[in-house]
Short mmCIF file of C-alpha atoms in Angstrom, two decimals:
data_model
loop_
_atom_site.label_atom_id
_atom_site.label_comp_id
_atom_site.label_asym_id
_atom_site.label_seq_id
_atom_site.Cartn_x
_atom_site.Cartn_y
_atom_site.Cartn_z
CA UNK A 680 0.00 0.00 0.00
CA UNK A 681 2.90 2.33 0.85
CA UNK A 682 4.60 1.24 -2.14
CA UNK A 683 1.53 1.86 -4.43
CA UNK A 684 1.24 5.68 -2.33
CA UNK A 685 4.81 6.85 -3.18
CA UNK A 686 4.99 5.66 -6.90
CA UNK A 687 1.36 7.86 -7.25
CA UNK A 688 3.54 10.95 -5.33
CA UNK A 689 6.54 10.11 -8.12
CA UNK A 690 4.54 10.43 -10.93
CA UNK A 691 2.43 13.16 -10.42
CA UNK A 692 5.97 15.50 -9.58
CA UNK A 693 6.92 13.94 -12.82
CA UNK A 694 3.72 15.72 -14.33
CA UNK A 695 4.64 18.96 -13.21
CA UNK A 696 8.19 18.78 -14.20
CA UNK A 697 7.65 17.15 -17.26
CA UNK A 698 3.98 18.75 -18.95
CA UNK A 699 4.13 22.41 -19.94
CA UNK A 700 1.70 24.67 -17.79
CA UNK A 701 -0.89 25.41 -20.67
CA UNK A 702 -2.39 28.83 -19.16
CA UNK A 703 1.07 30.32 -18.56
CA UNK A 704 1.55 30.28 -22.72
CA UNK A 705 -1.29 32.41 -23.66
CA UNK A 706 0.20 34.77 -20.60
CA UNK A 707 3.54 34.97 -21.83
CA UNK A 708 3.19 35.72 -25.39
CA UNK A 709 0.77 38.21 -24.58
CA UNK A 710 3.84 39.89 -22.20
CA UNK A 711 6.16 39.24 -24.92
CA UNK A 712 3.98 41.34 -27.48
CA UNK A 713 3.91 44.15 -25.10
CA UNK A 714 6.35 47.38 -25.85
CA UNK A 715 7.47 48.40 -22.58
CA UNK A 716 8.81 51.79 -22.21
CA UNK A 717 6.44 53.23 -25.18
CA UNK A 718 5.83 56.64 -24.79
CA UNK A 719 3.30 58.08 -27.19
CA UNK A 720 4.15 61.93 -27.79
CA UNK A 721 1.38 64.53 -28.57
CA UNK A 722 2.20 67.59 -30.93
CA UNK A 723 -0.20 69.85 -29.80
CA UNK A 724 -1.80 71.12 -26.35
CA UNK A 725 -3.95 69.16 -24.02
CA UNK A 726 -7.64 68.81 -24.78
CA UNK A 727 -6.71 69.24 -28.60
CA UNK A 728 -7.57 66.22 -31.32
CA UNK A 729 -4.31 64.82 -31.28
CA UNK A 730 -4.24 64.55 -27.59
CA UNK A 731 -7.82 63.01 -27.05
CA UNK A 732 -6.92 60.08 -29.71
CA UNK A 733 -4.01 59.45 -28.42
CA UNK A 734 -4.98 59.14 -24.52
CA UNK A 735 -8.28 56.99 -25.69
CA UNK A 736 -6.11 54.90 -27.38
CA UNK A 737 -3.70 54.26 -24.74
CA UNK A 738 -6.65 53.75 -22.20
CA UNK A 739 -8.33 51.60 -24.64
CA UNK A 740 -5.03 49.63 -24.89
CA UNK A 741 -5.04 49.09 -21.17
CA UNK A 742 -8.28 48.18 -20.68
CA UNK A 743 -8.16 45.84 -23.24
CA UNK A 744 -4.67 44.01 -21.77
CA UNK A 745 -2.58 45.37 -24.88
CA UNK A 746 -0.62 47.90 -22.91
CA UNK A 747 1.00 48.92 -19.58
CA UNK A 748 2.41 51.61 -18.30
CA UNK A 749 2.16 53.68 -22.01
CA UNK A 750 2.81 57.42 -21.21
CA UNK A 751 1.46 59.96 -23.41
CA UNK A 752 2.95 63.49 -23.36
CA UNK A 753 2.32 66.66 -24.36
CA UNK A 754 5.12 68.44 -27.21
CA UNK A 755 3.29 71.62 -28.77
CA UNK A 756 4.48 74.31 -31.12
CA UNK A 757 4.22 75.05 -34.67
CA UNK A 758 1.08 73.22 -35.99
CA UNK A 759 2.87 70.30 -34.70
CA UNK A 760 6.27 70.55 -36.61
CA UNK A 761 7.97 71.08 -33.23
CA UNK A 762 6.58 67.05 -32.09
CA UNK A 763 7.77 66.20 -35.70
CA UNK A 764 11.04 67.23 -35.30
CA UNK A 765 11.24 65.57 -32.00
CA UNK A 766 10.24 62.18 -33.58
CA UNK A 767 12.48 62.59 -36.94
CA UNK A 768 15.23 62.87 -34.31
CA UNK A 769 14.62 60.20 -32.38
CA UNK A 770 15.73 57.90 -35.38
CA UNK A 771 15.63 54.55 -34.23
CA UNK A 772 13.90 54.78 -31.18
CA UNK A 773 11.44 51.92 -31.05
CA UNK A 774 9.59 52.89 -28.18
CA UNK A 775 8.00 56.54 -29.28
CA UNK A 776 5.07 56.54 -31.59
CA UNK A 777 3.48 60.15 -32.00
CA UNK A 778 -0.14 60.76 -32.67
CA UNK A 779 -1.23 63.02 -35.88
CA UNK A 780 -3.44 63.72 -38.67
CA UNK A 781 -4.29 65.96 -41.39
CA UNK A 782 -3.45 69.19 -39.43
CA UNK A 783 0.65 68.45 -39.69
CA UNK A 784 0.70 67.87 -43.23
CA UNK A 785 -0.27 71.47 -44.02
CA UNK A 786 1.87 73.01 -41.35
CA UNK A 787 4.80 71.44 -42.68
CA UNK A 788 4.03 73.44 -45.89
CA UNK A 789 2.87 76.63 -43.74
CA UNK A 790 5.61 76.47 -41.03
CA UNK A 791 8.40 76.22 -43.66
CA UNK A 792 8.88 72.85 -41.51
CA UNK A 793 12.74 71.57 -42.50
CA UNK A 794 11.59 68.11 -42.08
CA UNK A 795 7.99 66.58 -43.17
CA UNK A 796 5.86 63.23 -42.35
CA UNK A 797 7.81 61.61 -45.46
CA UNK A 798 11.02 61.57 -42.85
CA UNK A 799 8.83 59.25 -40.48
CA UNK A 800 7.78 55.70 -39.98
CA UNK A 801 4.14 55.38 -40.87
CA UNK A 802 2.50 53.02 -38.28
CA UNK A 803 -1.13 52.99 -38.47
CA UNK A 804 -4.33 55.46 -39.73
CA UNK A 805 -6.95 54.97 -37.17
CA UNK A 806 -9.91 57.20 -37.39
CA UNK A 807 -11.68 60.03 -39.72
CA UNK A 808 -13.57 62.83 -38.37
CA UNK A 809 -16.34 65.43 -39.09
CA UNK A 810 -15.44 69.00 -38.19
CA UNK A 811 -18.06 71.14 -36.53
CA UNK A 812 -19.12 74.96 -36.99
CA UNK A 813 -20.09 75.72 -33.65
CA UNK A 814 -20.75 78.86 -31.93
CA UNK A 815 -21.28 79.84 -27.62
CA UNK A 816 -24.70 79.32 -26.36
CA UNK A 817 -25.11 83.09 -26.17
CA UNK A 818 -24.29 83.59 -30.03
CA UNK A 819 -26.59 85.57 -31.88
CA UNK A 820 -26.12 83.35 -34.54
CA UNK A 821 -29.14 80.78 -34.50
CA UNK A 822 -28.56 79.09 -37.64
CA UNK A 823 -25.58 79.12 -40.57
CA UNK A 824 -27.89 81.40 -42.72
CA UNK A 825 -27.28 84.09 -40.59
CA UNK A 826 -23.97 83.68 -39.98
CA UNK A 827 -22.90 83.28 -44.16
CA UNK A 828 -24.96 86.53 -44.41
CA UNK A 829 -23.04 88.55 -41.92
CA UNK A 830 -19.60 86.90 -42.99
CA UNK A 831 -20.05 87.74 -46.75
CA UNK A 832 -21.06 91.34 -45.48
CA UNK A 833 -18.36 91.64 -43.60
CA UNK A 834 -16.05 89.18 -43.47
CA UNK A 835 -12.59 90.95 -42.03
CA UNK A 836 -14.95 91.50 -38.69
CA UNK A 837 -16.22 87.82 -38.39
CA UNK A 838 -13.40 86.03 -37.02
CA UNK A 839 -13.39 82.07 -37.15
CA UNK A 840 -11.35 80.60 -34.58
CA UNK A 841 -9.82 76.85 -35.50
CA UNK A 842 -7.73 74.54 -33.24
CA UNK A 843 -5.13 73.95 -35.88
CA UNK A 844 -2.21 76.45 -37.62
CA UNK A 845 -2.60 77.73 -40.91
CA UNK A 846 -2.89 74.45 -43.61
CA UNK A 847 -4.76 72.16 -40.59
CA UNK A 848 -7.97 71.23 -41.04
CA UNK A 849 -9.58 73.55 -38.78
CA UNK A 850 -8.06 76.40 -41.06
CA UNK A 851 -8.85 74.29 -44.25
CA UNK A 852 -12.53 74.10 -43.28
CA UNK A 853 -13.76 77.61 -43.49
CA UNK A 854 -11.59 78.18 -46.25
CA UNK A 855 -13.29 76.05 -48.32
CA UNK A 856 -16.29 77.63 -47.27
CA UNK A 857 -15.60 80.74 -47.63
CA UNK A 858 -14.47 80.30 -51.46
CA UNK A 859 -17.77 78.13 -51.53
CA UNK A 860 -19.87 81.38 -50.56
CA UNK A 861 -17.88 83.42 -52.62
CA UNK A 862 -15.48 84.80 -50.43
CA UNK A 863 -11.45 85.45 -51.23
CA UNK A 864 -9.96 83.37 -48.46
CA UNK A 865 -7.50 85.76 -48.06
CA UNK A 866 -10.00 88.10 -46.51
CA UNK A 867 -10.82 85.48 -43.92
CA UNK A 868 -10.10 86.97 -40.09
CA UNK A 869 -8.87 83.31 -39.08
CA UNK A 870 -7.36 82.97 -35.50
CA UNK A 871 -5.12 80.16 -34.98
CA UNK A 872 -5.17 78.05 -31.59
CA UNK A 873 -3.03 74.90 -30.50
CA UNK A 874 -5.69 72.45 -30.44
CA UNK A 875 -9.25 72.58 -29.81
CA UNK A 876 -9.05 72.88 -26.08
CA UNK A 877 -7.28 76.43 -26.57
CA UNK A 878 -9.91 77.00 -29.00
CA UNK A 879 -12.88 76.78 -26.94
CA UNK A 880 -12.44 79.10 -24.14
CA UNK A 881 -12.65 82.03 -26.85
CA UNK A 882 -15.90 80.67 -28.36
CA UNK A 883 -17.82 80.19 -25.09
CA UNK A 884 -16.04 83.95 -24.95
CA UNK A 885 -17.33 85.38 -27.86
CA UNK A 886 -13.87 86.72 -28.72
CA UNK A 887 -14.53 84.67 -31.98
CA UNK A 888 -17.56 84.84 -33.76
CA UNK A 889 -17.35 81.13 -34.84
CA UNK A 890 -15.13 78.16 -34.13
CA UNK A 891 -14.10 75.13 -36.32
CA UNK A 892 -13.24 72.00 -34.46
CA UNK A 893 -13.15 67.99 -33.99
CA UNK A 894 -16.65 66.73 -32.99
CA UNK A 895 -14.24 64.45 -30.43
CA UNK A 896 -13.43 67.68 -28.96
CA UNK A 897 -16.40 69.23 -28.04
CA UNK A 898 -18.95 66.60 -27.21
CA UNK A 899 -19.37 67.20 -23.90
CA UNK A 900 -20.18 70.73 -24.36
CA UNK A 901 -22.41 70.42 -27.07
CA UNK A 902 -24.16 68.09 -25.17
CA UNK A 903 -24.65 69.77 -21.92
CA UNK A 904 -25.66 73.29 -24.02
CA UNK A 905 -23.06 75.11 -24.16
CA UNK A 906 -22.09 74.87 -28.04
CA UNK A 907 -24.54 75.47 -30.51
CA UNK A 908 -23.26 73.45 -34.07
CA UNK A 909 -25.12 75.31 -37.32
CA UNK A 910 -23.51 72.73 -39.13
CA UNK A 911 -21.09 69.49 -40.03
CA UNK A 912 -18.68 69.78 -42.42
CA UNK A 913 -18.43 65.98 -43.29
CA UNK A 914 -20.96 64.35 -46.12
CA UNK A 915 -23.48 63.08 -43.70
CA UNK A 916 -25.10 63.89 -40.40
CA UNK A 917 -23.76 63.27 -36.76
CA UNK A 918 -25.83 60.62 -34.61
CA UNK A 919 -26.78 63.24 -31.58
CA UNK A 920 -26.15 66.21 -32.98
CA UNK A 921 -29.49 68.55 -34.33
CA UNK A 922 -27.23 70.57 -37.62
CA UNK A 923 -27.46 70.00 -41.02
CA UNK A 924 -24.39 69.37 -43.34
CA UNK A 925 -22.61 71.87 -45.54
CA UNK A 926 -24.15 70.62 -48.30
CA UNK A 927 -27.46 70.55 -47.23
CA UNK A 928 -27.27 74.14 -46.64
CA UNK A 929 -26.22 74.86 -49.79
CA UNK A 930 -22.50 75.10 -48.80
CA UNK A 931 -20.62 73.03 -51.60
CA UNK A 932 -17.99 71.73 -48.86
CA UNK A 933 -17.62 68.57 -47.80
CA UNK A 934 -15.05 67.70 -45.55
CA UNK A 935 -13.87 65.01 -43.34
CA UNK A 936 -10.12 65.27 -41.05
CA UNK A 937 -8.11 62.28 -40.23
CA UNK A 938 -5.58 60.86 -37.85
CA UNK A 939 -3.15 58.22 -37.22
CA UNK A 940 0.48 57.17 -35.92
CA UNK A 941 3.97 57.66 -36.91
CA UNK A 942 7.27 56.85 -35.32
CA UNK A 943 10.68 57.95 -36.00
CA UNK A 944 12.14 56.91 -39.38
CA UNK A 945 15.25 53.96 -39.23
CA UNK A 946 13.65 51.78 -36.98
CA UNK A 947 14.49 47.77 -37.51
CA UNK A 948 12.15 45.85 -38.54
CA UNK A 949 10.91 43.79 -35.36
CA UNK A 950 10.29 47.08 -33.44
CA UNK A 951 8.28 48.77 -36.76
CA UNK A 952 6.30 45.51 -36.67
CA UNK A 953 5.62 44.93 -32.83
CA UNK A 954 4.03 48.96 -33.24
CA UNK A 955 1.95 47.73 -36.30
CA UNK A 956 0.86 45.09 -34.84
CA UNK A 957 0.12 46.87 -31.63
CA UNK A 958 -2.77 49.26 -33.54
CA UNK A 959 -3.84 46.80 -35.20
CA UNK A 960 -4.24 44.99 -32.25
CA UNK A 961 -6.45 47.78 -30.78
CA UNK A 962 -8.54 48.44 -34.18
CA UNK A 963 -10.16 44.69 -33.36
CA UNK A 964 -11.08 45.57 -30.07
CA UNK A 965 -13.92 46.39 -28.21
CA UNK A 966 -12.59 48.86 -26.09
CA UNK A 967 -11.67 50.46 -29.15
CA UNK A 968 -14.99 50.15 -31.16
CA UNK A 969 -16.81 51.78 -28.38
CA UNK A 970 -14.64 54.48 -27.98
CA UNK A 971 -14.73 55.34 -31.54
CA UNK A 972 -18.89 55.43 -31.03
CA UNK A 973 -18.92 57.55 -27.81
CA UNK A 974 -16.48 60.24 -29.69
CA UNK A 975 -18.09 60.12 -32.94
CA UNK A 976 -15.07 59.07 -34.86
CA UNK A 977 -15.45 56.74 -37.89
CA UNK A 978 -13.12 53.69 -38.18
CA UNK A 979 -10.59 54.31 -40.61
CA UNK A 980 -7.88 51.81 -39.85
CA UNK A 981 -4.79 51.50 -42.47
CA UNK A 982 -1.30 49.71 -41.49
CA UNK A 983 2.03 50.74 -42.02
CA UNK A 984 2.38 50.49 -45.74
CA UNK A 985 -1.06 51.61 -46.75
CA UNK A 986 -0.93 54.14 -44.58
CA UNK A 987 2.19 55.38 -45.96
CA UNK A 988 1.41 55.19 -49.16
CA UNK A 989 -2.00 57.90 -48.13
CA UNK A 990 0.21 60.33 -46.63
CA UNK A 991 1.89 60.66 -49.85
CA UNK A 992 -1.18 61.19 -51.53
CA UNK A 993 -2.24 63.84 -48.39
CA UNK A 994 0.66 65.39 -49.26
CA UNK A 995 0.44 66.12 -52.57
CA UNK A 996 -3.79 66.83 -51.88
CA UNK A 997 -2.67 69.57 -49.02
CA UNK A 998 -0.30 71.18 -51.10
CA UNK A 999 -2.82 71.37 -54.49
CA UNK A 1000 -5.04 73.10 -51.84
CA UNK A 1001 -3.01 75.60 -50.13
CA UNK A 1002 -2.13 76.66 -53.96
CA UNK A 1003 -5.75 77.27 -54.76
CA UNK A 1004 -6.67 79.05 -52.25
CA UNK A 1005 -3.73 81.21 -52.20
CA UNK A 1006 -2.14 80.34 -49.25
CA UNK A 1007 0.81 78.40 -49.96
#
């Protein structure tokens, strides 16, 4: 009986030793896949477009058991050529990834930037984006009729605010409309701001008489009252949001903005692909899916190479625009 007792102790230590753990694989590949140290770098201010995607990404990436520890910091100046430069710099550095969009390909043209998004290592495109024309609560503008009609009577003394430099999509916007309504968008009193958060103080304010934005960006404050939006600037309407488009008010403009990630350019190839595969990662998820619902962002995932090969077209669209409209 004894004998039959230690041979059963024997081979079940044998089993231990000898059989794999089988929930310890799934653990470790799933630490091996992490990128510890990333930092994520933001090229504008806090509360601005850039800095919202990135942080709900990085949260998102927690919460979903991508990521730990990711910090996300803030690198403004310059329409976001001073964040580019940091990244170009960097070269590579396979644990910084910087969030971006449409707004730095135009201030790389209207900054005179010395190095441009071609210099960088596309990663991923993650969402698109409707812009907004919204105005305070206490706005004597009711409705985009009556604000057209006072900007084409006077348009030097109607000045839009946007939360991107000259050649970001928050200038691009009401230039567009403004050569829509017949107006020379060089007589457009646009005030720059670092991000949407900068932006919105002077709005509620009424130290601009309109503001362009991110929907992302102001949400909350449309929402609770404080924004009135006369209109979208993308090709359909918003889900929770009571404005028409451009287009349905006549205003042949239709616009959508767009961001993504880059990191800095000669990085090898197992760190580019352990940061592809990280957004890609997070584009299946459903941290991420709801997150792109609750800021109104459409899904507009690309990887590395497609992605690349779309800023090159941006590019070449951003430029073909400033030149139009006589800013560039």
């Amino acid at each position: 009986m004894r004998l039959r007792s230690a041979l059963a102790a024997i081979a079940a230590v044998l089993l231990v030793l000898l059989v794999p753990p089988l929930i310890s694989t799934s653990g470790d590949s799933s630490a091996e896949a992490q990128i510890r140290g990333l930092r994520v770098l933001v090229p504008n201010s806090p509360g601005g477009g850039y800095d919202i995607t990135a942080r709900t990404a990085v949260k998102a990436m927690e919460d979903a058991g991508l990521q730990s520890n990711t910090e996300v910091f803030n690198l403004p100046g310059a329409g976001g050529t001073v964040g580019l430069g940091r990244v170009v710099n960097e070269r590579g550095n396979g644990k910084l990834a910087m969030s971006m969009g449409l707004g730095v390909v135009g201030s790389v043209y209207t900054n005179h930037s010395p190095v441009s998004l071609q210099d960088t290592t596309p990663i991923a495109k993650l969402v698109e984006e409707s812009d907004v024309i919204v105005v305070g609560k206490d706005s004597k503008y009711q409705n985009l009729d009556q604000l057209i009609d006072d900007w084409k009577a006077r348009p030097g003394e109607v000045p839009v605010g946007g939360g991107s430099s000259p050649g970001g999509p928050d200038h691009l916007a009401p230039m567009l409309m403004a050569k829509a309504i017949g107006l020379d968008p060089k007589q457009v009193n646009y005030v720059p701001f670092d991000g949407g958060g900068e932006l919105l103080a002077s709005v509620l304010g009424g130290k601009v008489a309109f503001g362009v934005s991110g929907i992302g960006e102001y949400r909350d404050q449309i929402e609770a009252g404080e924004l009135r939006v006369l209109a979208v600037t993308g090709p359909e309407r918003l889900p929770g949001v009571d404005a028409p488009t451009l287009l349905e008010s006549g205003v042949d403009v239709n616009f959508t903005n767009w961001r993504g990630v880059v990191a800095p350019p000669g990085m090898n190839e197992r760190d580019r692909a352990k940061l592809v595969s990280l957004f890609e990662r997070l584009n299946a998820t459903p941290e991420w899916k709801e997150a792109l619902q609750r800021n109104g962002w459409t899904e507009a995932y690309q990887p590395g190479p497609q992605f690349g090969e779309f800023l090159a077209q941006e590019n070449d669209r951003v430029a073909t625009v400033l030149k139009e409209l006589g800013l560039a």
